[in-house]
Amino acid sequence: MARTREFDTEAAINAAMEVFRRAGYGGTSVRDLAEAMEIGSGSLYAAFGNKEGLYLAALDLYRRRYALPFIEMLRAGGDARDTVRAAFEAVIDEITRGPGQASCLIVGAAMERAHSDAQVAERLRTTTQLLELTLFEVITEAQGRGEIAADRSAADLAGFLVMAFQGLRVMGAINADRAALTRAAEVALYCLG
């Protein structure tokens, strides 16, 4: 008879997600994960199959916990520039929260795993496409209201803003200078016209 799982799966995935955010996939051992999750490695393998299965579960949790609420913030409505500015400010707040701040799991996965793992690449692609589609919709609606000039491609602007959001995260990992990140965000906002 199979044993019943004796740990909170979401709490365990959350603990693993934080380890992956700090150390990356390659810098994290199964032992590191089991310790952070407060379970034995046998339980880890039984629940997730292997480190890769746990990493995919961590990406899924990260998407639900961080990426989807960020997208919902963009969909909240109002003036498009104000909405996008608030989104940039939220990213900058997250980056500059303090020393030891964990990095964005999506950016980390893109740099470390997307080129070699089709399942990781697909998760990142769907999340990024949803962000880009949301920005496209925000920009298109703003163009219809006359807030943003209609002579610019909404699709191109949306793609550019996705790169700007992710670029801020990358640069913030190198140097979390709030003033510099804010200036970069202002340049991106200027591109909206």
XYZ file of N, CA, C and O in Angstrom:
772
model
N 0.837 -1.170 0.000
C 0.000 0.000 0.000
C 0.892 1.248 0.000
O 1.854 1.334 0.746
N 0.556 2.226 -0.853
C 1.353 3.443 -0.979
C 1.171 4.325 0.253
O 0.089 4.400 0.821
N 2.262 4.992 0.625
C 2.211 5.911 1.765
C 1.579 7.229 1.342
O 1.732 7.676 0.214
N 0.886 7.842 2.250
C 0.288 9.144 2.011
C 1.361 10.221 2.128
O 2.211 10.146 3.008
N 1.319 11.182 1.238
C 2.271 12.292 1.293
C 2.070 13.029 2.608
O 0.956 13.377 2.978
N 3.168 13.282 3.311
C 3.080 13.866 4.643
C 3.636 15.288 4.691
O 4.173 15.699 5.716
N 3.509 16.037 3.613
C 3.970 17.418 3.621
C 3.052 18.252 2.738
O 2.357 17.734 1.875
N 3.074 19.539 2.985
C 2.276 20.491 2.216
C 2.992 20.717 0.885
O 4.069 21.333 0.846
N 2.407 20.230 -0.189
C 3.059 20.270 -1.496
C 3.353 21.704 -1.941
O 4.463 21.996 -2.382
N 2.395 22.601 -1.809
C 2.625 23.972 -2.262
C 3.717 24.663 -1.441
O 4.553 25.379 -1.983
N 3.710 24.436 -0.135
C 4.764 25.026 0.707
C 6.130 24.462 0.325
O 7.128 25.196 0.294
N 6.181 23.184 0.006
C 7.440 22.560 -0.395
C 7.926 23.121 -1.730
O 9.116 23.433 -1.892
N 6.999 23.271 -2.686
C 7.372 23.850 -3.990
C 7.828 25.296 -3.809
O 8.798 25.735 -4.428
N 7.152 26.029 -2.938
C 7.545 27.411 -2.676
C 8.970 27.480 -2.122
O 9.773 28.316 -2.546
N 9.296 26.599 -1.194
C 10.649 26.572 -0.630
C 11.670 26.255 -1.720
O 12.733 26.885 -1.804
N 11.338 25.305 -2.575
C 12.237 24.952 -3.684
C 12.371 26.114 -4.660
O 13.476 26.410 -5.145
N 11.267 26.784 -4.941
C 11.289 27.919 -5.857
C 12.261 28.988 -5.366
O 13.034 29.544 -6.147
N 12.243 29.260 -4.079
C 13.145 30.271 -3.527
C 14.601 29.846 -3.636
O 15.479 30.669 -3.899
N 14.880 28.562 -3.466
C 16.249 28.064 -3.634
C 16.677 28.228 -5.093
O 17.777 28.711 -5.374
N 15.822 27.844 -6.023
C 16.135 28.003 -7.448
C 16.336 29.481 -7.799
O 17.207 29.810 -8.603
N 15.549 30.366 -7.210
C 15.700 31.797 -7.495
C 17.046 32.316 -7.017
O 17.649 33.177 -7.646
N 17.516 31.832 -5.892
C 18.791 32.310 -5.343
C 20.000 31.668 -6.021
O 20.990 32.339 -6.284
N 19.921 30.362 -6.276
C 21.113 29.634 -6.740
C 21.041 29.159 -8.182
O 22.038 28.688 -8.718
N 19.879 29.256 -8.815
C 19.731 28.736 -10.170
C 19.568 27.226 -10.161
O 19.726 26.567 -9.132
N 19.253 26.695 -11.323
C 19.066 25.251 -11.437
C 20.382 24.521 -11.201
O 20.467 23.598 -10.393
N 21.425 24.947 -11.900
C 22.715 24.271 -11.807
C 23.372 24.400 -10.451
O 24.122 23.510 -10.036
N 23.099 25.470 -9.748
C 23.705 25.697 -8.446
C 22.947 25.082 -7.290
O 23.303 25.291 -6.126
N 21.896 24.346 -7.601
C 21.043 23.749 -6.570
C 21.118 22.234 -6.653
O 20.883 21.652 -7.709
N 21.430 21.607 -5.539
C 21.465 20.144 -5.486
C 20.142 19.614 -4.928
O 19.375 20.354 -4.304
N 19.903 18.332 -5.129
C 18.716 17.697 -4.551
C 18.780 17.814 -3.032
O 17.758 18.042 -2.371
N 19.971 17.714 -2.488
C 20.126 17.849 -1.036
C 19.708 19.255 -0.577
O 19.015 19.401 0.431
N 20.139 20.293 -1.318
C 19.728 21.669 -0.995
C 18.205 21.782 -0.993
O 17.617 22.418 -0.109
N 17.596 21.195 -2.000
C 16.141 21.264 -2.134
C 15.442 20.535 -0.996
O 14.509 21.063 -0.388
N 15.891 19.326 -0.710
C 15.272 18.539 0.356
C 15.391 19.263 1.701
O 14.427 19.294 2.480
N 16.546 19.863 1.950
C 16.719 20.606 3.203
C 15.775 21.804 3.267
O 15.137 22.042 4.293
N 15.695 22.562 2.191
C 14.817 23.736 2.171
C 13.348 23.336 2.299
O 12.564 24.039 2.941
N 12.999 22.217 1.698
C 11.617 21.754 1.718
C 11.275 21.000 3.004
O 10.117 20.684 3.253
N 12.323 20.698 3.784
C 12.178 19.946 5.033
C 11.541 18.587 4.803
O 10.641 18.158 5.529
N 12.025 17.908 3.759
C 11.587 16.548 3.457
C 12.814 15.720 3.086
O 13.879 16.266 2.799
N 12.667 14.434 3.055
C 13.745 13.566 2.623
C 13.824 13.540 1.104
O 12.841 13.814 0.409
N 14.986 13.199 0.590
C 15.139 13.149 -0.866
C 14.221 12.088 -1.477
O 13.739 12.260 -2.593
N 13.944 11.017 -0.743
C 13.018 10.002 -1.240
C 11.626 10.571 -1.454
O 10.959 10.264 -2.455
N 11.180 11.420 -0.537
C 9.869 12.065 -0.682
C 9.866 13.029 -1.858
O 8.876 13.155 -2.579
N 11.007 13.717 -2.053
C 11.123 14.626 -3.189
C 10.961 13.853 -4.495
O 10.181 14.246 -5.360
N 11.693 12.759 -4.624
C 11.598 11.951 -5.850
C 10.206 11.352 -6.018
O 9.669 11.311 -7.142
N 9.602 10.902 -4.922
C 8.263 10.307 -5.010
C 7.231 11.330 -5.466
O 6.330 11.012 -6.246
N 7.357 12.564 -4.991
C 6.359 13.586 -5.303
C 6.575 14.245 -6.662
O 5.608 14.579 -7.352
N 7.859 14.433 -7.066
C 8.140 15.226 -8.259
C 8.908 14.477 -9.339
O 9.143 15.027 -10.411
N 9.304 13.255 -9.080
C 10.020 12.447 -10.064
C 11.511 12.673 -10.026
O 12.281 11.733 -9.917
N 11.910 13.931 -10.101
C 13.335 14.279 -10.085
C 13.468 15.785 -9.909
O 12.470 16.502 -9.768
N 14.687 16.261 -9.928
C 14.948 17.704 -9.768
C 14.260 18.498 -10.872
O 13.689 19.564 -10.625
N 14.291 17.981 -12.090
C 13.654 18.659 -13.229
C 12.152 18.803 -13.009
O 11.574 19.859 -13.259
N 11.502 17.753 -12.524
C 10.070 17.822 -12.245
C 9.744 18.863 -11.195
O 8.746 19.595 -11.307
N 10.590 18.957 -10.190
C 10.406 19.972 -9.154
C 10.639 21.368 -9.721
O 9.918 22.311 -9.389
N 11.620 21.513 -10.589
C 11.892 22.813 -11.215
C 10.691 23.269 -12.040
O 10.288 24.434 -11.978
N 10.101 22.355 -12.796
C 8.914 22.695 -13.583
C 7.752 23.101 -12.678
O 7.030 24.064 -12.969
N 7.595 22.398 -11.568
C 6.545 22.756 -10.604
C 6.826 24.136 -10.014
O 5.900 24.935 -9.803
N 8.099 24.449 -9.762
C 8.469 25.770 -9.237
C 8.179 26.860 -10.270
O 7.688 27.943 -9.919
N 8.458 26.588 -11.541
C 8.130 27.559 -12.596
C 6.628 27.803 -12.668
O 6.186 28.949 -12.831
N 5.841 26.738 -12.550
C 4.386 26.876 -12.584
C 3.889 27.713 -11.405
O 3.022 28.577 -11.571
N 4.451 27.465 -10.213
C 4.058 28.234 -9.043
C 4.478 29.696 -9.196
O 3.708 30.611 -8.876
N 5.669 29.932 -9.710
C 6.150 31.298 -9.918
C 5.216 32.049 -10.868
O 4.874 33.209 -10.637
N 4.793 31.358 -11.911
C 3.871 31.983 -12.875
C 2.573 32.388 -12.187
O 2.088 33.495 -12.364
N 2.015 31.472 -11.394
C 0.759 31.779 -10.693
C 0.938 32.896 -9.662
O 0.083 33.759 -9.520
N 2.036 32.866 -8.955
C 2.231 33.786 -7.838
C 2.725 35.168 -8.257
O 2.398 36.162 -7.623
N 3.537 35.245 -9.311
C 4.149 36.519 -9.687
C 3.753 37.005 -11.090
O 3.374 38.158 -11.251
N 3.865 36.160 -12.088
C 3.628 36.596 -13.468
C 2.152 36.925 -13.708
O 1.843 37.971 -14.279
N 1.246 36.064 -13.292
C -0.172 36.312 -13.553
C -0.704 37.537 -12.794
O -1.440 38.340 -13.388
N -0.349 37.751 -11.526
C -0.785 38.997 -10.871
C -0.199 40.246 -11.539
O -0.872 41.281 -11.609
N 1.019 40.156 -12.048
C 1.621 41.277 -12.766
C 0.799 41.580 -14.020
O 0.488 42.736 -14.312
N 0.403 40.540 -14.739
C -0.420 40.704 -15.937
C -1.779 41.288 -15.570
O -2.291 42.174 -16.253
N -2.365 40.826 -14.475
C -3.656 41.372 -14.035
C -3.530 42.844 -13.663
O -4.451 43.630 -13.903
N -2.397 43.239 -13.094
C -2.178 44.653 -12.783
C -2.215 45.485 -14.059
O -2.785 46.574 -14.085
N -1.618 44.962 -15.130
C -1.627 45.681 -16.403
C -3.038 45.770 -16.978
O -3.385 46.750 -17.637
N -3.843 44.772 -16.732
C -5.213 44.747 -17.258
C -6.185 45.588 -16.442
O -7.342 45.725 -16.820
N -5.730 46.137 -15.329
C -6.625 46.837 -14.409
C -7.298 48.048 -15.032
O -8.315 48.521 -14.531
N -6.743 48.551 -16.120
C -7.394 49.663 -16.798
C -6.814 51.001 -16.413
O -5.803 51.097 -15.730
N -7.470 52.034 -16.874
C -6.995 53.384 -16.632
C -6.067 53.840 -17.740
O -5.955 53.202 -18.792
N -5.426 54.968 -17.501
C -4.482 55.524 -18.465
C -3.342 54.533 -18.715
O -2.737 54.031 -17.766
N -3.060 54.256 -19.967
C -2.057 53.245 -20.315
C -0.673 53.600 -19.792
O 0.030 52.738 -19.255
N -0.278 54.858 -19.936
C 1.049 55.264 -19.448
C 1.147 55.089 -17.937
O 2.155 54.627 -17.424
N 0.103 55.477 -17.229
C 0.093 55.324 -15.769
C 0.162 53.850 -15.380
O 0.861 53.479 -14.433
N -0.564 53.022 -16.118
C -0.570 51.587 -15.836
C 0.806 50.982 -16.076
O 1.321 50.236 -15.233
N 1.417 51.308 -17.205
C 2.741 50.768 -17.520
C 3.781 51.334 -16.555
O 4.671 50.612 -16.093
N 3.665 52.624 -16.216
C 4.586 53.227 -15.235
C 4.478 52.498 -13.895
O 5.487 52.182 -13.262
N 3.264 52.224 -13.450
C 3.066 51.497 -12.187
C 3.681 50.102 -12.266
O 4.255 49.610 -11.280
N 3.590 49.471 -13.431
C 4.197 48.146 -13.602
C 5.715 48.234 -13.509
O 6.355 47.412 -12.856
N 6.304 49.240 -14.145
C 7.749 49.443 -14.031
C 8.141 49.704 -12.580
O 9.130 49.162 -12.082
N 7.377 50.531 -11.890
C 7.675 50.827 -10.492
C 7.608 49.565 -9.636
O 8.434 49.376 -8.735
N 6.649 48.695 -9.916
C 6.536 47.441 -9.171
C 7.765 46.560 -9.395
O 8.291 45.950 -8.455
N 8.226 46.497 -10.636
C 9.427 45.713 -10.942
C 10.634 46.313 -10.230
O 11.431 45.592 -9.610
N 10.776 47.623 -10.292
C 11.907 48.288 -9.640
C 11.849 48.102 -8.129
O 12.873 47.840 -7.486
N 10.662 48.193 -7.549
C 10.512 47.938 -6.109
C 10.989 46.534 -5.757
O 11.683 46.329 -4.760
N 10.580 45.566 -6.561
C 10.984 44.179 -6.309
C 12.500 44.017 -6.401
O 13.115 43.361 -5.565
N 13.093 44.632 -7.417
C 14.541 44.512 -7.627
C 15.327 45.147 -6.475
O 16.327 44.598 -6.027
N 14.862 46.291 -5.999
C 15.628 47.077 -5.027
C 15.194 46.826 -3.581
O 15.600 47.575 -2.685
N 14.437 45.795 -3.358
C 13.891 45.525 -2.026
C 14.974 45.383 -0.960
O 14.754 45.667 0.191
N 16.125 44.923 -1.321
C 17.190 44.806 -0.328
C 18.216 43.780 -0.728
O 18.038 43.038 -1.697
N 19.318 43.722 0.027
C 20.374 42.758 -0.290
C 19.870 41.321 -0.150
O 19.013 41.033 0.680
N 20.394 40.476 -0.982
C 20.009 39.074 -0.942
C 18.690 38.784 -1.618
O 18.175 37.674 -1.534
N 18.123 39.782 -2.296
C 16.849 39.600 -2.987
C 17.000 38.520 -4.056
O 17.928 38.546 -4.847
N 16.101 37.579 -4.062
C 16.134 36.512 -5.056
C 15.801 37.075 -6.429
O 15.050 38.035 -6.565
N 16.357 36.470 -7.447
C 16.134 36.950 -8.812
C 14.829 36.409 -9.391
O 14.202 35.525 -8.821
N 14.461 36.946 -10.524
C 13.273 36.496 -11.244
C 13.530 35.085 -11.775
O 14.501 34.849 -12.497
N 12.675 34.157 -11.422
C 12.860 32.774 -11.861
C 12.704 32.647 -13.373
O 13.381 31.834 -14.003
N 11.859 33.459 -13.971
C 11.659 33.396 -15.420
C 12.925 33.829 -16.152
O 13.369 33.162 -17.091
N 13.522 34.935 -15.717
C 14.770 35.382 -16.342
C 15.871 34.355 -16.120
O 16.608 34.006 -17.041
N 15.977 33.844 -14.900
C 16.986 32.818 -14.615
C 16.802 31.582 -15.470
O 17.769 31.029 -16.016
N 15.568 31.135 -15.603
C 15.291 29.955 -16.422
C 15.600 30.217 -17.886
O 16.108 29.333 -18.589
N 15.305 31.429 -18.347
C 15.597 31.773 -19.744
C 17.093 31.706 -20.016
O 17.527 31.189 -21.053
N 17.886 32.211 -19.088
C 19.330 32.240 -19.287
C 19.976 30.874 -19.099
O 20.942 30.539 -19.769
N 19.424 30.079 -18.187
C 20.089 28.838 -17.810
C 19.519 27.587 -18.467
O 20.263 26.655 -18.751
N 18.213 27.540 -18.698
C 17.595 26.268 -19.083
C 16.832 26.284 -20.408
O 16.617 25.232 -21.003
N 16.374 27.435 -20.873
C 15.483 27.475 -22.040
C 16.130 26.911 -23.296
O 15.458 26.293 -24.119
N 17.421 27.084 -23.443
C 18.106 26.609 -24.648
C 18.293 25.098 -24.659
O 18.535 24.517 -25.712
N 18.160 24.454 -23.509
C 18.428 23.016 -23.452
C 17.261 22.180 -22.955
O 17.354 20.961 -22.918
N 16.167 22.805 -22.587
C 15.039 22.068 -22.021
C 13.744 22.578 -22.664
O 13.299 23.692 -22.385
N 13.154 21.759 -23.500
C 11.954 22.161 -24.245
C 10.774 22.468 -23.329
O 9.988 23.381 -23.613
N 10.636 21.756 -22.222
C 9.516 22.013 -21.308
C 9.668 23.368 -20.615
O 8.696 24.095 -20.444
N 10.887 23.694 -20.238
C 11.142 25.003 -19.642
C 10.875 26.086 -20.687
O 10.190 27.071 -20.416
N 11.413 25.896 -21.885
C 11.239 26.890 -22.956
C 9.760 27.128 -23.245
O 9.336 28.273 -23.424
N 8.964 26.076 -23.269
C 7.537 26.227 -23.548
C 6.830 27.004 -22.443
O 5.996 27.873 -22.718
N 7.158 26.728 -21.190
C 6.548 27.481 -20.084
C 6.906 28.963 -20.170
O 6.067 29.827 -19.959
N 8.154 29.238 -20.467
C 8.585 30.635 -20.577
C 7.920 31.314 -21.767
O 7.496 32.470 -21.677
N 7.812 30.603 -22.863
C 7.195 31.150 -24.071
C 5.728 31.512 -23.807
O 5.283 32.609 -24.158
N 4.978 30.620 -23.180
C 3.555 30.907 -22.950
C 3.371 32.076 -21.980
O 2.486 32.909 -22.180
N 4.211 32.156 -20.963
C 4.107 33.259 -20.009
C 4.465 34.581 -20.682
O 3.763 35.585 -20.531
N 5.535 34.588 -21.454
C 5.969 35.804 -22.139
C 4.958 36.228 -23.193
O 4.670 37.420 -23.345
N 4.404 35.269 -23.907
C 3.393 35.592 -24.917
C 2.151 36.201 -24.276
O 1.554 37.134 -24.826
N 1.768 35.704 -23.107
C 0.611 36.265 -22.410
C 0.887 37.700 -21.976
O 0.029 38.581 -22.117
N 2.098 37.965 -21.474
C 2.473 39.327 -21.104
C 2.456 40.239 -22.326
O 1.903 41.339 -22.290
N 3.006 39.768 -23.426
C 3.051 40.575 -24.645
C 1.649 40.834 -25.191
O 1.328 41.948 -25.607
N 0.795 39.826 -25.175
C -0.586 39.997 -25.624
C -1.321 41.011 -24.748
O -2.059 41.863 -25.247
N -1.107 40.926 -23.451
C -1.748 41.869 -22.538
C -1.294 43.295 -22.831
O -2.115 44.221 -22.901
N 0.010 43.486 -23.014
C 0.522 44.820 -23.341
C -0.016 45.299 -24.688
O -0.363 46.478 -24.834
N -0.119 44.396 -25.655
C -0.702 44.741 -26.955
C -2.134 45.254 -26.777
O -2.522 46.277 -27.342
N -2.915 44.562 -25.965
C -4.299 44.973 -25.730
C -4.364 46.329 -25.031
O -5.170 47.193 -25.403
N -3.506 46.534 -24.019
C -3.472 47.811 -23.299
C -3.120 48.946 -24.264
O -3.755 50.006 -24.257
N -2.123 48.721 -25.101
C -1.677 49.754 -26.047
C -2.734 50.010 -27.110
O -3.035 51.167 -27.440
N -3.323 48.958 -27.656
C -4.356 49.111 -28.681
C -5.544 49.909 -28.147
O -6.061 50.808 -28.819
N -5.981 49.575 -26.930
C -7.090 50.311 -26.329
C -6.705 51.768 -26.105
O -7.514 52.680 -26.340
N -5.466 52.009 -25.661
C -4.997 53.382 -25.438
C -4.915 54.150 -26.761
O -5.230 55.344 -26.802
N -4.513 53.471 -27.820
C -4.492 54.124 -29.131
C -5.904 54.502 -29.561
O -6.126 55.570 -30.130
N -6.861 53.631 -29.281
C -8.251 53.929 -29.608
C -8.797 55.128 -28.844
O -9.667 55.845 -29.340
N -8.284 55.366 -27.642
C -8.709 56.520 -26.833
C -7.863 57.754 -27.118
O -8.101 58.815 -26.527
N -6.848 57.626 -27.966
C -5.985 58.749 -28.288
C -4.882 59.015 -27.272
O -4.223 60.051 -27.326
N -4.654 58.101 -26.335
C -3.612 58.272 -25.316
C -2.221 58.004 -25.876
O -1.238 58.553 -25.384
N -2.148 57.100 -26.837
C -0.889 56.728 -27.471
C -1.081 56.890 -28.975
O -2.115 56.493 -29.511
N -0.091 57.472 -29.617
C -0.195 57.721 -31.062
C -0.448 56.420 -31.809
O 0.190 55.400 -31.549
N -1.391 56.478 -32.731
C -1.778 55.292 -33.498
C -0.824 55.000 -34.649
O -0.969 53.979 -35.322
N 0.171 55.873 -34.871
C 1.102 55.638 -35.975
C 2.213 54.653 -35.606
O 3.063 54.341 -36.425
N 2.185 54.144 -34.373
C 3.174 53.151 -33.931
C 2.504 51.794 -33.826
O 1.354 51.686 -33.414
N 3.246 50.770 -34.165
C 2.720 49.412 -34.098
C 2.536 48.984 -32.644
O 3.505 48.949 -31.869
N 1.308 48.660 -32.276
C 1.028 48.189 -30.918
C 1.787 46.897 -30.637
O 2.277 46.683 -29.522
N 1.901 46.046 -31.648
C 2.636 44.780 -31.465
C 4.114 45.041 -31.202
O 4.718 44.423 -30.313
N 4.699 45.974 -31.960
C 6.116 46.298 -31.754
C 6.344 46.929 -30.384
O 7.322 46.609 -29.698
N 5.461 47.842 -29.982
C 5.595 48.469 -28.675
C 5.453 47.443 -27.552
O 6.205 47.479 -26.566
N 4.515 46.532 -27.702
C 4.326 45.490 -26.684
C 5.573 44.609 -26.572
O 6.035 44.316 -25.456
N 6.124 44.199 -27.699
C 7.348 43.393 -27.681
C 8.501 44.138 -27.039
O 9.274 43.578 -26.251
N 8.615 45.426 -27.350
C 9.666 46.246 -26.763
C 9.496 46.342 -25.245
O 10.466 46.229 -24.489
N 8.270 46.551 -24.772
C 8.048 46.669 -23.338
C 8.347 45.372 -22.606
O 8.886 45.404 -21.488
N 8.039 44.225 -23.206
C 8.405 42.945 -22.584
C 9.918 42.887 -22.405
O 10.422 42.531 -21.337
N 10.660 43.274 -23.458
C 12.122 43.283 -23.348
C 12.576 44.276 -22.284
O 13.526 44.002 -21.542
N 11.920 45.421 -22.188
C 12.307 46.418 -21.191
C 12.073 45.903 -19.770
O 12.938 46.059 -18.894
N 10.927 45.254 -19.533
C 10.658 44.697 -18.202
C 11.711 43.649 -17.836
O 12.265 43.669 -16.738
N 11.973 42.734 -18.752
C 12.941 41.670 -18.459
C 14.359 42.223 -18.397
O 15.163 41.776 -17.592
N 14.660 43.211 -19.237
C 15.974 43.835 -19.195
C 16.223 44.531 -17.871
O 17.344 44.489 -17.339
N 15.201 45.173 -17.308
C 15.350 45.793 -15.991
C 15.720 44.746 -14.952
O 16.562 44.995 -14.087
N 15.080 43.588 -15.034
C 15.374 42.523 -14.068
C 16.819 42.046 -14.199
O 17.492 41.819 -13.203
N 17.285 41.908 -15.429
C 18.668 41.470 -15.647
C 19.634 42.528 -15.132
O 20.568 42.223 -14.379
N 19.420 43.774 -15.516
C 20.323 44.838 -15.078
C 20.243 45.045 -13.573
O 21.252 45.319 -12.922
N 19.066 44.884 -13.013
C 18.912 45.011 -11.566
C 19.663 43.943 -10.802
O 20.120 44.175 -9.677
N 19.818 42.766 -11.407
C 20.603 41.709 -10.765
C 22.083 42.077 -10.731
O 22.813 41.670 -9.831
N 22.511 42.867 -11.703
C 23.906 43.289 -11.774
C 24.146 44.496 -10.870
O 25.132 44.568 -10.141
N 23.220 45.465 -10.922
C 23.355 46.696 -10.151
C 21.958 47.223 -9.845
O 21.305 47.795 -10.715
N 21.525 47.053 -8.626
C 20.168 47.432 -8.231
C 20.090 48.914 -7.851
O 19.548 49.284 -6.814
N 20.615 49.767 -8.708
C 20.588 51.216 -8.503
C 19.216 51.726 -8.920
O 18.890 51.796 -10.111
N 18.412 52.090 -7.937
C 17.030 52.500 -8.189
C 16.942 53.661 -9.179
O 16.111 53.661 -10.077
N 17.816 54.645 -9.021
C 17.770 55.819 -9.899
C 18.056 55.421 -11.343
O 17.370 55.884 -12.270
N 19.039 54.575 -11.562
C 19.374 54.146 -12.927
C 18.247 53.321 -13.530
O 17.902 53.494 -14.707
N 17.658 52.432 -12.745
C 16.549 51.615 -13.245
C 15.340 52.488 -13.571
O 14.656 52.269 -14.575
N 15.097 53.485 -12.750
C 13.973 54.401 -12.990
C 14.195 55.201 -14.265
O 13.258 55.392 -15.055
N 15.428 55.654 -14.485
C 15.715 56.393 -15.728
C 15.490 55.498 -16.944
O 14.932 55.938 -17.955
N 15.912 54.238 -16.871
C 15.702 53.308 -17.978
C 14.215 53.093 -18.240
O 13.764 53.062 -19.393
N 13.441 52.977 -17.177
C 11.985 52.806 -17.322
C 11.369 54.043 -17.966
O 10.465 53.922 -18.809
N 11.836 55.211 -17.609
C 11.322 56.452 -18.208
C 11.600 56.509 -19.704
O 10.775 56.984 -20.482
N 12.780 56.022 -20.117
C 13.095 55.971 -21.541
C 12.105 55.041 -22.253
O 11.585 55.354 -23.325
N 11.828 53.900 -21.632
C 10.858 52.967 -22.228
C 9.487 53.609 -22.337
O 8.801 53.468 -23.358
N 9.071 54.319 -21.300
C 7.777 55.010 -21.344
C 7.754 56.081 -22.430
O 6.736 56.279 -23.092
N 8.868 56.760 -22.626
C 8.960 57.788 -23.673
C 8.699 57.182 -25.047
O 8.108 57.821 -25.916
N 9.099 55.932 -25.225
C 8.911 55.256 -26.519
C 7.440 55.029 -26.853
O 7.095 54.772 -28.009
N 6.579 55.112 -25.839
C 5.145 54.977 -26.108
C 4.608 56.177 -26.878
O 3.541 56.108 -27.478
N 5.389 57.270 -26.891
C 5.008 58.457 -27.651
C 4.148 59.427 -26.895
O 3.696 59.236 -25.824
